[in-house]
């Protein structure tokens, strides 16, 4: 062995290039697990960070073309699995991992991005209950942002036609998944907000995987919902699906069909309330009529009305009796006159009948006129007496007295109270007025000193 053979001397660039070529050929497409540290995001969009474990550390770089496809936010302390190629950064002689793809360890990148954005927006207050706007009571026009060809829009329209057929619907067509879907959804929300006739808005789509629903987890959609002056109902996926849009929206519906039912539920609640109030009003009327009917029956059975009615009946009967007697007397008197007329007619046969008839007719006519005058006078006198009696009866009627402001007091046993000494302090009694009865209790008893 020639110990004095000339040795090869490398330049720094040569050895660095050799190491780089070796690393790139031997360690291409490797995946490395570690914790992110010393993260630096350049203005160019490139990410520089280190991956470390308990015993070592390696430098990493993720260029902008790859970084923009990452679904989660890269942060210090995050455990990840980074995949790419080992290389050497020749100016510093450092080996590093050129990252092509990266995902959180034990946590999908989409799920991590969801949790990160959720925590950030929650800290900003976008999920606060006091920011939620109430739904309109009876919306006249409903805006919908969704795909015009999906099953969700058909379900929504079917429910609206069945439960609120006279409501107007304006649809803003937008893609609900894939590249650019989030921007279209946000643009639809802003466009409907520029229309003054929109009362409430539904934003949503049918169910799907987390990737399918990802447009509703984008920050641009969350900001558009937060800035909306119109109340927004989020209706994304099925009952088990939750998106960022659900947390920011004023109301979350488990399905698009449920969103349609929620937006018109106030109308049905109002109709049900009107029906309940109508039923209660009818029952109240029936109860009040029953009360009034019982009061009338009780008043008609009162002794005051019974005695007054009997007294009036007596005078009516007395008037009829006098009328009958007067009629019989007139009939008898006319019979007597007719008999006398017949006797006179027989006597006239012996005299100048014509002359006698004229005389007798004059006499009879005169007497009959006096009789009629007497009868009229008698009837007027009798009618006046009856009218006077009736007026006296009305004047003496307890009802007339009550109409002048007087009242009848009865104690708890129904006896009329004539003396204040008949009651003691605290005794109940009733006061009968011209219209109605008052239940009262003696607060004090003051006897008359007259």
Coordinates of N, CA and C in Angstrom, one line a residue, residues 200-436:
X200 N -85.4 37.0 4.4 CA -84.6 35.9 5.1 C -83.9 35.1 4.0
X201 N -82.7 34.5 4.3 CA -81.9 33.8 3.3 C -81.6 32.4 3.8
X202 N -81.6 31.4 2.9 CA -81.2 30.1 3.2 C -79.9 29.8 2.4
X203 N -78.9 29.3 3.0 CA -77.6 29.0 2.3 C -77.3 27.5 2.7
X204 N -77.2 26.7 1.7 CA -76.9 25.3 2.0 C -76.8 24.4 0.8
X205 N -76.8 23.1 1.1 CA -76.7 22.0 0.1 C -77.1 20.7 0.8
X206 N -77.1 19.7 0.0 CA -77.3 18.3 0.5 C -76.1 17.8 1.2
X207 N -76.2 16.6 1.7 CA -75.1 15.9 2.5 C -74.0 15.5 1.6
X208 N -72.9 15.1 2.2 CA -71.7 14.6 1.5 C -70.6 14.4 2.5
X209 N -69.4 14.2 1.9 CA -68.2 14.0 2.7 C -67.7 15.3 3.2
X210 N -66.7 15.3 4.1 CA -66.1 16.5 4.6 C -65.5 17.3 3.4
X211 N -64.9 16.6 2.4 CA -64.4 17.3 1.3 C -65.5 18.0 0.5
X212 N -66.6 17.3 0.3 CA -67.8 17.8 -0.5 C -68.3 19.1 0.2
X213 N -68.4 19.1 1.5 CA -68.9 20.2 2.3 C -67.9 21.3 2.6
X214 N -66.7 21.2 2.1 CA -65.6 22.1 2.5 C -65.9 23.5 2.2
X215 N -66.6 23.8 1.1 CA -66.8 25.2 0.7 C -67.5 26.0 1.8
X216 N -68.3 25.3 2.6 CA -69.0 26.0 3.7 C -68.2 26.1 5.0
X217 N -66.9 25.6 4.9 CA -66.0 25.8 6.0 C -64.9 26.8 5.7
X218 N -65.0 27.5 4.5 CA -64.1 28.5 4.1 C -64.4 29.8 4.9
X219 N -63.3 30.5 5.2 CA -63.4 31.8 5.9 C -64.2 32.8 5.1
X220 N -64.1 32.8 3.8 CA -64.8 33.8 3.0 C -66.3 33.7 3.1
X221 N -66.8 32.4 3.2 CA -68.2 32.2 3.4 C -68.6 32.7 4.8
X222 N -67.8 32.3 5.8 CA -68.1 32.7 7.2 C -68.2 34.2 7.3
X223 N -67.3 34.9 6.7 CA -67.3 36.4 6.8 C -68.5 37.0 6.1
X224 N -68.9 36.4 4.9 CA -70.1 36.9 4.2 C -71.3 36.7 5.0
X225 N -71.5 35.6 5.7 CA -72.7 35.3 6.5 C -72.7 36.3 7.7
X226 N -71.5 36.5 8.3 CA -71.4 37.4 9.5 C -71.7 38.9 9.1
X227 N -71.4 39.3 7.9 CA -71.6 40.7 7.4 C -73.1 40.8 6.9
X228 N -73.8 39.8 6.8 CA -75.2 39.9 6.2 C -76.1 40.6 7.0
X229 N -76.8 41.6 6.4 CA -77.9 42.3 7.2 C -79.2 41.5 7.2
X230 N -79.3 40.5 6.3 CA -80.5 39.6 6.3 C -80.2 38.4 7.2
X231 N -81.2 38.0 8.0 CA -81.0 36.8 8.7 C -80.7 35.6 7.8
X232 N -79.7 34.8 8.2 CA -79.3 33.7 7.4 C -79.5 32.3 8.1
X233 N -80.1 31.4 7.4 CA -80.3 30.0 7.9 C -79.3 29.1 7.1
X234 N -78.4 28.5 7.9 CA -77.5 27.5 7.3 C -78.1 26.1 7.3
X235 N -78.1 25.6 6.1 CA -78.8 24.2 5.9 C -77.8 23.4 5.0
X236 N -76.8 22.9 5.7 CA -75.7 22.1 5.0 C -75.7 20.7 5.4
X237 N -75.9 19.8 4.5 CA -75.7 18.4 4.8 C -76.9 17.8 5.5
X238 N -76.6 16.8 6.3 CA -77.6 16.1 7.2 C -77.4 16.5 8.6
X239 N -78.2 15.9 9.5 CA -78.2 16.3 10.9 C -76.9 16.2 11.6
X240 N -76.1 15.2 11.1 CA -74.8 15.0 11.8 C -73.7 15.8 11.3
X241 N -73.9 16.6 10.2 CA -72.9 17.4 9.5 C -72.9 18.8 10.2
X242 N -71.7 19.3 10.6 CA -71.6 20.6 11.1 C -70.5 21.3 10.3
X243 N -70.8 22.6 9.9 CA -69.8 23.4 9.2 C -69.6 24.7 9.9
X244 N -68.6 25.4 9.5 CA -68.3 26.8 10.1 C -69.5 27.7 9.8
X245 N -70.2 27.5 8.6 CA -71.3 28.3 8.3 C -72.5 28.1 9.3
X246 N -72.6 26.9 9.8 CA -73.6 26.6 10.8 C -73.4 27.5 12.1
X247 N -72.2 27.6 12.5 CA -71.9 28.3 13.7 C -72.1 29.9 13.6
X248 N -71.8 30.4 12.4 CA -71.8 31.8 12.1 C -73.3 32.2 11.8
X249 N -74.1 31.4 11.2 CA -75.4 31.7 10.7 C -76.3 32.1 11.9
X250 N -77.4 32.8 11.6 CA -78.3 33.2 12.7 C -79.1 32.0 13.2
X251 N -79.3 31.0 12.3 CA -80.0 29.7 12.7 C -79.5 28.6 11.9
X252 N -79.3 27.4 12.5 CA -78.8 26.3 11.8 C -80.0 25.3 11.7
X253 N -80.2 24.8 10.4 CA -81.2 23.8 10.1 C -80.4 22.5 9.8
X254 N -80.9 21.4 10.4 CA -80.2 20.1 10.2 C -80.2 19.7 8.7
X255 N -81.2 20.0 7.9 CA -81.3 19.7 6.5 C -81.9 20.8 5.7
X256 N -81.8 20.9 4.4 CA -82.4 21.9 3.6 C -84.0 21.9 3.8
X257 N -84.6 20.7 3.9 CA -86.0 20.6 4.1 C -86.4 21.3 5.4
X258 N -85.6 21.0 6.5 CA -85.9 21.6 7.8 C -85.8 23.1 7.7
X259 N -84.8 23.6 6.9 CA -84.7 25.1 6.8 C -85.9 25.7 6.2
X260 N -86.5 25.0 5.2 CA -87.8 25.5 4.6 C -88.9 25.5 5.6
X261 N -88.9 24.5 6.4 CA -90.0 24.4 7.5 C -89.8 25.5 8.5
X262 N -88.5 25.7 8.9 CA -88.2 26.7 9.9 C -88.6 28.2 9.4
X263 N -88.3 28.4 8.2 CA -88.5 29.8 7.7 C -90.0 30.2 7.6
X264 N -90.9 29.2 7.5 CA -92.3 29.5 7.5 C -93.0 29.0 8.8
X265 N -92.3 28.5 9.8 CA -92.9 27.9 11.0 C -93.7 29.0 11.7
X266 N -93.2 30.3 11.7 CA -93.9 31.3 12.4 C -95.4 31.5 11.9
X267 N -95.6 31.3 10.6 CA -96.9 31.4 10.1 C -97.9 30.4 10.7
X268 N -97.4 29.1 10.7 CA -98.2 28.1 11.2 C -98.4 28.3 12.7
X269 N -97.4 28.7 13.4 CA -97.6 29.0 14.9 C -98.6 30.1 15.1
X270 N -98.6 31.1 14.2 CA -99.6 32.2 14.4 C -101.0 31.7 14.1
X271 N -101.1 30.8 13.0 CA -102.4 30.3 12.7 C -103.0 29.4 13.9
X272 N -102.1 28.6 14.5 CA -102.5 27.8 15.6 C -102.9 28.7 16.8
X273 N -102.1 29.8 17.0 CA -102.5 30.7 18.1 C -103.8 31.4 17.9
X274 N -104.1 31.8 16.6 CA -105.4 32.4 16.3 C -106.5 31.4 16.6
X275 N -106.3 30.1 16.2 CA -107.3 29.1 16.4 C -107.6 28.9 17.9
X276 N -106.5 28.9 18.7 CA -106.7 28.8 20.2 C -107.4 30.0 20.8
X277 N -107.0 31.2 20.3 CA -107.7 32.4 20.8 C -109.1 32.5 20.4
X278 N -109.4 32.0 19.2 CA -110.8 32.0 18.7 C -111.6 31.0 19.6
X279 N -111.1 29.9 19.9 CA -111.8 28.9 20.8 C -112.0 29.5 22.2
X280 N -111.0 30.1 22.7 CA -111.1 30.7 24.0 C -112.1 31.8 24.0
X281 N -112.2 32.6 22.9 CA -113.2 33.7 22.8 C -114.6 33.2 22.8
X282 N -114.8 32.1 22.0 CA -116.1 31.5 22.0 C -116.5 30.9 23.4
X283 N -115.6 30.3 24.0 CA -115.9 29.8 25.4 C -116.2 30.9 26.3
X284 N -115.5 32.0 26.2 CA -115.7 33.2 27.1 C -117.1 33.8 26.8
X285 N -117.5 33.9 25.5 CA -118.8 34.4 25.2 C -119.9 33.5 25.8
X286 N -119.7 32.2 25.6 CA -120.7 31.2 26.1 C -120.9 31.3 27.6
X287 N -119.7 31.4 28.3 CA -119.7 31.5 29.8 C -120.4 32.8 30.2
X288 N -120.1 33.9 29.5 CA -120.7 35.2 29.9 C -122.2 35.2 29.6
X289 N -122.7 34.6 28.5 CA -124.1 34.5 28.2 C -124.8 33.6 29.3
X290 N -124.1 32.6 29.7 CA -124.7 31.7 30.8 C -124.8 32.5 32.1
X291 N -123.8 33.3 32.4 CA -123.9 34.2 33.6 C -125.1 35.1 33.5
X292 N -125.2 35.8 32.4 CA -126.3 36.8 32.2 C -127.6 36.1 32.3
X293 N -127.7 34.9 31.7 CA -129.0 34.2 31.7 C -129.4 33.8 33.2
X294 N -128.4 33.4 34.0 CA -128.6 33.1 35.4 C -129.0 34.3 36.2
X295 N -128.4 35.5 35.9 CA -128.8 36.7 36.6 C -130.2 37.1 36.3
X296 N -130.6 36.9 35.0 CA -132.0 37.3 34.6 C -133.0 36.4 35.3
X297 N -132.7 35.1 35.4 CA -133.6 34.2 36.1 C -133.7 34.5 37.5
X298 N -132.5 34.9 38.1 CA -132.5 35.2 39.6 C -133.3 36.5 39.8
X299 N -133.2 37.5 38.9 CA -134.0 38.7 39.1 C -135.5 38.5 38.9
X300 N -135.8 37.7 37.9 CA -137.2 37.4 37.7 C -137.9 36.7 38.9
X301 N -137.1 35.9 39.6 CA -137.6 35.2 40.8 C -137.6 36.1 42.1
X302 N -137.1 37.3 42.0 CA -137.1 38.2 43.2 C -138.5 38.6 43.6
X303 N -138.7 38.7 44.9 CA -140.1 39.0 45.5 C -140.6 40.3 45.1
X304 N -139.6 41.3 44.8 CA -140.1 42.6 44.4 C -140.8 42.6 43.1
X305 N -140.2 41.8 42.1 CA -140.8 41.7 40.8 C -142.1 40.9 40.9
X306 N -142.1 39.9 41.7 CA -143.2 39.0 41.8 C -144.4 39.8 42.3
X307 N -144.3 40.6 43.4 CA -145.4 41.3 44.0 C -145.9 42.4 43.0
X308 N -144.9 43.1 42.3 CA -145.3 44.1 41.4 C -146.1 43.6 40.3
X309 N -145.6 42.5 39.7 CA -146.4 41.8 38.6 C -147.8 41.4 39.0
X310 N -147.9 40.9 40.3 CA -149.2 40.5 40.7 C -150.2 41.7 40.9
X311 N -149.6 42.8 41.4 CA -150.4 44.0 41.6 C -150.9 44.5 40.3
X312 N -150.0 44.6 39.3 CA -150.4 45.0 37.9 C -151.5 44.1 37.3
X313 N -151.3 42.8 37.6 CA -152.3 41.8 37.1 C -153.7 42.1 37.7
X314 N -153.7 42.5 39.0 CA -155.0 42.7 39.6 C -155.7 43.9 38.9
X315 N -155.0 45.0 38.7 CA -155.6 46.2 38.1 C -156.0 45.9 36.6
X316 N -155.2 45.1 35.9 CA -155.6 44.8 34.6 C -157.0 44.0 34.6
X317 N -157.0 43.0 35.5 CA -158.3 42.2 35.6 C -159.4 43.1 36.1
X318 N -159.2 44.1 37.0 CA -160.3 45.0 37.4 C -160.7 45.8 36.3
X319 N -159.8 46.3 35.4 CA -160.2 47.1 34.2 C -161.1 46.3 33.3
X320 N -160.7 45.0 33.1 CA -161.5 44.2 32.2 C -162.9 43.9 32.8
X321 N -163.0 43.8 34.1 CA -164.3 43.5 34.7 C -165.2 44.7 34.6
X322 N -164.6 45.9 34.8 CA -165.4 47.2 34.6 C -165.9 47.3 33.2
X323 N -165.0 47.0 32.2 CA -165.4 47.0 30.8 C -166.6 46.1 30.5
X324 N -166.5 44.9 31.0 CA -167.6 43.9 30.8 C -168.9 44.4 31.4
X325 N -168.8 45.0 32.7 CA -170.0 45.5 33.3 C -170.6 46.6 32.6
X326 N -169.8 47.5 32.1 CA -170.3 48.7 31.3 C -171.0 48.2 30.0
X327 N -170.4 47.2 29.4 CA -170.9 46.7 28.1 C -172.3 46.1 28.4
X328 N -172.4 45.3 29.5 CA -173.7 44.6 29.8 C -174.8 45.7 30.2
X329 N -174.3 46.7 30.9 CA -175.3 47.7 31.2 C -175.8 48.5 30.0
X330 N -175.0 48.8 29.1 CA -175.4 49.4 27.8 C -176.3 48.5 27.0
X331 N -175.9 47.2 27.0 CA -176.8 46.3 26.2 C -178.2 46.2 26.9
X332 N -178.3 46.2 28.2 CA -179.6 46.1 28.9 C -180.4 47.4 28.7
X333 N -179.7 48.5 28.8 CA -180.4 49.8 28.6 C -180.9 49.9 27.2
X334 N -180.1 49.4 26.2 CA -180.6 49.4 24.8 C -181.8 48.5 24.6
X335 N -181.8 47.4 25.4 CA -182.9 46.4 25.3 C -184.2 47.1 25.9
X336 N -184.0 47.8 27.0 CA -185.2 48.5 27.5 C -185.7 49.5 26.6
X337 N -184.9 50.3 26.0 CA -185.3 51.3 25.0 C -186.0 50.7 23.8
X338 N -185.5 49.5 23.4 CA -186.1 48.8 22.2 C -187.5 48.4 22.6
X339 N -187.7 47.9 23.9 CA -189.0 47.5 24.4 C -190.0 48.6 24.4
X340 N -189.5 49.7 24.9 CA -190.4 50.9 25.0 C -190.8 51.4 23.6
X341 N -189.7 51.3 22.7 CA -190.0 51.7 21.3 C -191.2 50.8 20.7
X342 N -191.1 49.6 21.1 CA -192.2 48.7 20.5 C -193.5 49.0 21.1
X343 N -193.6 49.3 22.4 CA -194.9 49.7 23.1 C -195.4 51.0 22.5
X344 N -194.5 51.9 22.3 CA -194.9 53.2 21.7 C -195.4 53.0 20.3
X345 N -194.8 52.1 19.6 CA -195.2 51.9 18.2 C -196.6 51.3 18.2
X346 N -196.9 50.5 19.2 CA -198.3 50.0 19.2 C -199.3 51.1 19.6
X347 N -198.9 52.0 20.5 CA -199.8 53.1 20.8 C -199.9 54.0 19.7
X348 N -198.9 54.2 18.9 CA -199.0 55.1 17.8 C -199.9 54.6 16.7
X349 N -200.3 53.4 16.8 CA -201.2 52.9 15.8 C -202.6 53.7 15.9
X350 N -202.9 54.2 17.1 CA -204.1 54.9 17.3 C -204.0 56.4 17.0
X351 N -202.8 56.8 16.7 CA -202.6 58.3 16.5 C -202.0 58.5 15.1
X352 N -201.6 59.7 14.9 CA -200.9 60.1 13.7 C -199.4 59.5 13.8
X353 N -199.4 58.4 13.2 CA -198.1 57.6 13.4 C -196.9 58.4 12.9
X354 N -197.0 59.1 11.8 CA -195.9 59.7 11.2 C -195.4 60.9 12.1
X355 N -196.4 61.6 12.6 CA -196.1 62.7 13.5 C -195.5 62.2 14.8
X356 N -196.1 61.2 15.4 CA -195.7 60.6 16.6 C -194.3 60.0 16.5
X357 N -194.0 59.3 15.3 CA -192.7 58.7 15.1 C -191.6 59.8 15.1
X358 N -192.0 60.9 14.4 CA -190.9 61.9 14.4 C -190.6 62.4 15.8
X359 N -191.7 62.6 16.6 CA -191.5 63.1 18.0 C -190.7 62.1 18.8
X360 N -191.2 60.8 18.7 CA -190.5 59.8 19.5 C -189.0 59.6 19.0
X361 N -188.8 59.7 17.7 CA -187.4 59.6 17.2 C -186.5 60.7 17.8
X362 N -187.1 61.9 17.8 CA -186.3 62.9 18.4 C -186.0 62.7 19.8
X363 N -187.1 62.2 20.5 CA -186.9 61.9 22.0 C -185.8 60.8 22.2
X364 N -186.0 59.7 21.4 CA -185.1 58.6 21.5 C -183.7 59.0 21.1
X365 N -183.6 59.8 20.1 CA -182.2 60.2 19.6 C -181.6 61.1 20.7
X366 N -182.4 62.0 21.3 CA -181.9 62.8 22.4 C -181.4 62.0 23.5
X367 N -182.3 61.0 24.0 CA -181.9 60.2 25.1 C -180.7 59.3 24.8
X368 N -180.7 58.8 23.5 CA -179.5 57.9 23.1 C -178.2 58.7 23.1
X369 N -178.3 60.0 22.7 CA -177.1 60.8 22.7 C -176.7 61.1 24.1
X370 N -177.7 61.4 25.0 CA -177.3 61.6 26.4 C -176.7 60.3 27.0
X371 N -177.3 59.2 26.6 CA -176.8 57.9 27.1 C -175.3 57.7 26.6
X372 N -175.1 58.0 25.3 CA -173.8 57.8 24.8 C -172.8 58.7 25.5
X373 N -173.2 60.0 25.7 CA -172.4 60.9 26.4 C -172.1 60.4 27.8
X374 N -173.1 59.9 28.5 CA -172.9 59.4 29.8 C -172.0 58.2 29.8
X375 N -172.2 57.3 28.8 CA -171.3 56.2 28.7 C -169.9 56.6 28.5
X376 N -169.7 57.6 27.6 CA -168.3 58.0 27.3 C -167.7 58.6 28.6
X377 N -168.5 59.4 29.3 CA -168.0 60.0 30.5 C -167.7 59.0 31.5
X378 N -168.5 58.0 31.6 CA -168.3 56.9 32.6 C -167.0 56.1 32.2
X379 N -166.8 55.8 30.9 CA -165.6 55.1 30.5 C -164.4 56.0 30.7
X380 N -164.5 57.3 30.4 CA -163.3 58.1 30.6 C -163.0 58.2 32.1
X381 N -164.0 58.3 32.9 CA -163.8 58.3 34.4 C -163.1 57.0 34.9
X382 N -163.7 55.9 34.4 CA -163.1 54.6 34.8 C -161.7 54.5 34.3
X383 N -161.5 54.9 33.0 CA -160.1 54.8 32.5 C -159.1 55.7 33.2
X384 N -159.6 56.9 33.6 CA -158.8 57.8 34.4 C -158.4 57.2 35.7
X385 N -159.4 56.6 36.4 CA -159.1 56.0 37.7 C -158.1 54.8 37.5
X386 N -158.3 54.0 36.5 CA -157.3 52.9 36.3 C -155.9 53.5 36.0
X387 N -155.9 54.5 35.2 CA -154.6 55.1 34.8 C -153.9 55.7 36.1
X388 N -154.8 56.4 36.9 CA -154.3 56.9 38.1 C -153.7 55.9 39.0
X389 N -154.5 54.7 39.1 CA -154.0 53.6 39.9 C -152.7 53.1 39.4
X390 N -152.7 52.9 38.1 CA -151.4 52.4 37.4 C -150.3 53.3 37.7
X391 N -150.5 54.7 37.6 CA -149.4 55.6 37.8 C -149.0 55.6 39.3
X392 N -150.0 55.4 40.2 CA -149.6 55.3 41.6 C -148.8 54.1 41.8
X393 N -149.2 53.0 41.2 CA -148.5 51.7 41.3 C -147.1 51.8 40.8
X394 N -146.9 52.5 39.7 CA -145.6 52.7 39.1 C -144.7 53.5 40.0
X395 N -145.4 54.6 40.6 CA -144.7 55.5 41.5 C -144.2 54.8 42.8
X396 N -145.1 53.8 43.2 CA -144.8 53.1 44.4 C -144.0 51.9 44.2
X397 N -143.7 51.5 42.9 CA -142.9 50.3 42.5 C -141.5 50.4 43.1
X398 N -141.0 49.4 43.7 CA -139.6 49.5 44.1 C -138.6 49.8 43.0
X399 N -138.9 49.3 41.8 CA -138.0 49.6 40.7 C -137.9 51.1 40.4
X400 N -139.1 51.8 40.5 CA -139.0 53.2 40.3 C -138.2 53.9 41.4
X401 N -138.3 53.5 42.6 CA -137.5 54.0 43.7 C -136.0 53.7 43.4
X402 N -135.7 52.5 43.0 CA -134.3 52.2 42.7 C -133.8 53.0 41.6
X403 N -134.6 53.3 40.5 CA -134.2 54.1 39.4 C -133.8 55.5 39.8
X404 N -134.4 56.0 41.0 CA -134.0 57.4 41.5 C -132.8 57.4 42.3
X405 N -132.1 56.2 42.4 CA -130.8 56.2 43.0 C -130.8 55.5 44.4
X406 N -132.0 55.0 44.8 CA -132.1 54.3 46.1 C -131.7 52.8 45.9
X407 N -131.5 52.2 47.0 CA -131.0 50.8 46.9 C -131.7 50.0 48.0
X408 N -131.8 48.7 47.9 CA -132.3 47.8 48.9 C -131.2 46.9 49.4
X409 N -131.0 46.9 50.7 CA -129.9 46.2 51.4 C -130.5 44.9 52.0
X410 N -129.9 43.8 51.8 CA -130.3 42.6 52.5 C -129.1 42.0 53.2
X411 N -129.5 41.4 54.4 CA -128.4 40.7 55.1 C -128.1 39.3 54.5
X412 N -127.2 38.6 55.2 CA -126.8 37.3 54.7 C -127.9 36.3 54.6
X413 N -129.0 36.5 55.4 CA -130.2 35.6 55.3 C -131.3 36.1 54.3
X414 N -131.0 37.2 53.7 CA -132.0 37.7 52.7 C -133.0 38.7 53.2
X415 N -132.9 39.0 54.5 CA -133.8 40.0 55.1 C -133.4 41.4 54.8
X416 N -134.4 42.3 54.5 CA -134.2 43.7 54.2 C -133.7 44.4 55.5
X417 N -132.6 45.1 55.3 CA -131.9 45.8 56.4 C -132.5 47.2 56.5
X418 N -133.3 47.5 57.6 CA -133.9 48.8 57.7 C -133.2 49.7 58.8
X419 N -132.4 49.0 59.6 CA -131.7 49.8 60.7 C -130.2 49.3 60.7
X420 N -129.3 50.3 60.8 CA -127.9 50.0 60.8 C -127.5 49.1 61.9
X421 N -128.3 49.2 63.0 CA -128.0 48.3 64.1 C -128.2 46.8 63.8
X422 N -128.9 46.6 62.7 CA -129.1 45.2 62.3 C -127.8 44.5 61.8
X423 N -126.8 45.3 61.6 CA -125.5 44.7 61.1 C -124.4 45.0 62.0
X424 N -123.4 44.1 62.0 CA -122.2 44.3 62.8 C -121.0 44.5 61.8
X425 N -119.9 45.1 62.4 CA -118.7 45.3 61.5 C -118.3 43.9 61.0
X426 N -118.1 43.8 59.7 CA -117.6 42.6 59.1 C -118.7 41.7 58.5
X427 N -120.0 42.1 58.9 CA -121.1 41.3 58.3 C -121.2 41.5 56.8
X428 N -121.4 40.4 56.1 CA -121.7 40.5 54.7 C -123.1 40.9 54.4
X429 N -123.4 41.7 53.4 CA -124.7 42.0 52.9 C -124.7 42.4 51.5
X430 N -125.8 42.4 50.8 CA -125.9 42.7 49.4 C -126.7 43.9 49.2
X431 N -126.4 44.7 48.1 CA -127.1 45.9 47.8 C -127.7 45.8 46.4
X432 N -129.1 45.8 46.4 CA -129.8 45.7 45.2 C -130.0 47.1 44.6
X433 N -129.5 47.3 43.4 CA -129.6 48.5 42.7 C -130.6 48.4 41.5
X434 N -130.9 49.5 40.8 CA -131.8 49.4 39.7 C -131.3 48.4 38.7
X435 N -130.0 48.4 38.5 CA -129.4 47.5 37.6 C -128.2 46.7 38.3
X436 N -128.5 45.5 38.7 CA -127.5 44.7 39.2 C -127.5 44.7 40.8

